[in-house]
Amino acid sequence: MSTVDVDLDIIGMTCASCANRVERKLNKLPGVQATVNFATEKARVHAEGQVAVEQLIAAVEQAGYEASIPAPPAGPDDERAALPQDEELASLRHRLIISAALAAPVAVLSMVPVLQFTYWQWLALALAAPVVVWGAWPFHRAAAINARHGAATMDTLISLGVLAAFGWSLYALFFGGAGMSGMTMSVTLVGIPQASGHEIYLEVASLVTVFILLGRYLEIRAKQQSGEALRALLELGAKDAVVIRTGAELRVPVGQLVPGDIVVVRPGEKIPADGLVAEGVSAVDESMLTGESVPVEVGPGSRVVGATVNTGGRLLVEVTRVGADTELARMARLVEEAQTGKAQAQRLADRVSAIFVPVVIALALIAFAGWLMAGAGPEIAFTAAVTTLIIACPCALGLATPTALLVGTGRGAQLGILIRGPQVLEQTRRVDTVVLDKTGTITAGTMAITGSNTAAGTDTAELIQFAAAVEHGSEHPIGRAITSAITSAATRVGRAVESFAAETGQGVQGIVDGRLVVAGRASWITAQWALPIPKELRAAIAIDEAAGATVTVIAWDGQVRGTISVADTIKPTSRDAIARLRSLGLTPILLTGDNPGAAHTIAEAAGIDDVRAGVTPKGKLDTIRDLQAAGKVVAMVGDGVNDAPALAAADLGIAMGTGTDAAITAADLTIVSGDLVLVSDAIRLARRTLGTIKGNLFWAFAYNIAAIPVAMLALLNPILAGAAMAFSSVFVVTNSLRLRSFRPLPATEATTTAPTRNTVHART
């Protein structure tokens, strides 16, 4: 039986329970297995047999939402793709600003009796009405949709509370005594049921609307960033290409390339599409794919990938794959798939509201019926019912998440830790495994001298001076690493190079102080220059290469004088960082595309036992999913484009800020400085912020639960209710501000071991 995989864009979801409802509706279709992600607003549908897309869209519409087939990925120059989300965010920001400006004077007038001038209540009504009707319209609309489908969410509770507060205020103003001259909001410990028609709740309706709008704005802004990883990947590609047609070179947009075209790629340019080298020899920087810092030697017949950079000579490349078939596009799809399949982070308030809202409505009806059965008048019964709804309205709930998130993320930003949104925090509590990329994460990502060996009669300083002098004319990373070892001016005196020449993929030569100096691969030294390498140096070369170093042999005056080993070295803080992660109960795993020798050397220096080497970007994604399938909750730490799919798929993605934009936008947390030691602080801060949010939610609900019985007895004075709600809000804000005292763990002395090695690369 054939299977069908379909992606759908879902429009109209306002909370995690909306995603659950769409998912349940789709899964009721025969043979359909659907996953709906609220964060990305996408549904991934796997169906056994033939299922029409129209049937899937109809099922979503029956749930009360809209669905469509995703548009093809927009190019980097197509700004229209971002417009719908930008317009939604701008509209919500506009609604929030105006509502806050109108609600502030309503709150001040209602809570400060000394400011309550004659007929102040009518000014409060004029200011509150637009907030309740226009500002809270998104909640009213969502509540109406939920009601049509027999569901209750936070939107239902918000809408009911706001409308109840406003509706009772209108009744009190027009039919009760609240509209009379000299009306004030007096403060008493308990209310008087018969006096309830003289009290208004306009400040409650206004403030609830503003607080919930603030939380919704922050949430949508965080969700908007979910597509930036795809845009960052697309922007990595070349914008145009030089193609040979009818014997002439013609610059065209990459979108016009077709398989079989021959394109010209000069040094420093990006390769425009996947293909095969037809002519030329060069070195290509493939770090975006492999994460490794040393360029790869290519020649006729070599496979090259679009968006990688030609660092050496001129190349003619025959295009084999374009558009959606390229490696870059495939990686973008991996990121999108990983994001869509990511576990849904349901907000605690949404989950509780599924039970809380129906219970509150039922209690309000019980209060109404109870007072009528007790012989009280309709006004008292209605007062009790409406007050029950009002007191249950989640004012503090609206502040619980956004205030803690604002303070927590603000403190994180001060420490160089960027937290994307509230959905990130839930994962930090459960993470038990941390997977780390090697290059640029545990290591510095740049080449440096890690060791040298000299032949008899040669001084180490002299060896490095001659090597640095002849390499001074080279732009190769190995040459730059050797040159950078000469740090003092005195060692440079008299060491200028003349007649410099380089042989791509082999080595360099030049005249230094009247001597012919050559430096390069061992095979090039023995074959091209017929210089034998002493036995002890051959043994040293074998040891260093087994450890993952790139070894350069240096010779002058017709003799091999020594070797210099170059590798990507471990960051000074990496070992301490791994120890801190272990102290948080996390199991570290090293995951790299490097060879096993280099990987194990780095892992040993960093204190990691579990090493998985030689892994492709797709393999990294598969490894994350395998760990998750085994019941692990996985955090992934990386910095390269090749890490982006794994970062997006992990339960918690952590990117080094020194890495690529694609990695950063695919991650949940970003370490701006790129210092691995801050990862443990980021997890601690995220956990502390999550704990604060849960504490806020607990006290917000506790306030409601404690006040509801009083409200049902019609004894809750509106001012007391407003004061209690204000107190709960102040408590939530104060509790959130405690996050400003978060401090990173004190630095400890670096615990690195002997110099570490990188992959053995051909000299390019």
Short mmCIF file of N, CA and C in Angstrom, two decimals, residues 218-219 222 399-411 419-423 425 689 693 696 736 739:
data_model
loop_
_atom_site.label_atom_id
_atom_site.label_comp_id
_atom_site.label_asym_id
_atom_site.label_seq_id
_atom_site.Cartn_x
_atom_site.Cartn_y
_atom_site.Cartn_z
N LEU A 218 4.40 38.64 22.98
CA LEU A 218 5.71 38.01 23.19
C LEU A 218 5.75 36.61 22.60
N GLU A 219 4.65 35.90 22.71
CA GLU A 219 4.58 34.54 22.19
C GLU A 219 4.68 34.52 20.67
N ALA A 222 8.15 35.29 19.41
CA ALA A 222 9.03 34.13 19.50
C ALA A 222 8.73 33.12 18.40
N LEU A 399 0.37 37.84 33.52
CA LEU A 399 1.71 38.32 33.84
C LEU A 399 2.69 37.20 34.13
N ALA A 400 2.18 36.04 34.52
CA ALA A 400 3.04 34.98 35.04
C ALA A 400 4.17 34.60 34.09
N THR A 401 3.81 34.34 32.84
CA THR A 401 4.84 33.92 31.88
C THR A 401 5.63 35.10 31.32
N PRO A 402 4.98 36.16 30.81
CA PRO A 402 5.76 37.23 30.17
C PRO A 402 6.72 37.95 31.10
N THR A 403 6.32 38.20 32.36
CA THR A 403 7.24 38.93 33.24
C THR A 403 8.46 38.09 33.58
N ALA A 404 8.24 36.82 33.92
CA ALA A 404 9.39 35.95 34.22
C ALA A 404 10.26 35.79 32.99
N LEU A 405 9.63 35.69 31.83
CA LEU A 405 10.40 35.53 30.60
C LEU A 405 11.20 36.79 30.28
N LEU A 406 10.58 37.95 30.47
CA LEU A 406 11.27 39.21 30.20
C LEU A 406 12.48 39.38 31.12
N VAL A 407 12.28 39.13 32.42
CA VAL A 407 13.38 39.29 33.36
C VAL A 407 14.45 38.22 33.13
N GLY A 408 14.01 36.99 32.93
CA GLY A 408 14.97 35.90 32.71
C GLY A 408 15.77 36.08 31.44
N THR A 409 15.10 36.43 30.35
CA THR A 409 15.82 36.63 29.09
C THR A 409 16.69 37.89 29.16
N GLY A 410 16.20 38.91 29.88
CA GLY A 410 17.02 40.12 30.05
C GLY A 410 18.29 39.83 30.81
N ARG A 411 18.17 39.05 31.89
CA ARG A 411 19.37 38.68 32.65
C ARG A 411 20.28 37.80 31.80
N ILE A 419 17.67 33.51 25.09
CA ILE A 419 16.62 32.50 25.18
C ILE A 419 15.52 32.89 24.20
N ARG A 420 15.16 31.96 23.32
CA ARG A 420 14.21 32.32 22.26
C ARG A 420 12.80 32.58 22.78
N GLY A 421 12.25 31.71 23.61
CA GLY A 421 10.87 31.91 24.02
C GLY A 421 10.47 30.94 25.11
N PRO A 422 9.23 31.06 25.59
CA PRO A 422 8.79 30.23 26.71
C PRO A 422 8.79 28.74 26.41
N GLN A 423 8.61 28.38 25.13
CA GLN A 423 8.58 26.96 24.79
C GLN A 423 9.93 26.29 25.05
N LEU A 425 11.86 26.77 27.73
CA LEU A 425 12.12 26.54 29.15
C LEU A 425 11.66 25.17 29.60
N THR A 689 14.18 30.18 35.42
CA THR A 689 13.07 30.95 34.84
C THR A 689 11.81 30.10 34.77
N ILE A 693 8.19 30.81 36.54
CA ILE A 693 6.91 30.82 35.82
C ILE A 693 5.91 29.89 36.50
N ASN A 696 4.74 31.43 39.66
CA ASN A 696 3.76 32.49 39.37
C ASN A 696 2.38 31.91 39.04
N SER A 736 9.15 37.49 39.75
CA SER A 736 9.91 37.43 38.50
C SER A 736 11.19 38.26 38.59
N LEU A 739 14.75 37.00 39.46
CA LEU A 739 15.66 36.41 38.47
C LEU A 739 16.84 37.33 38.16
#
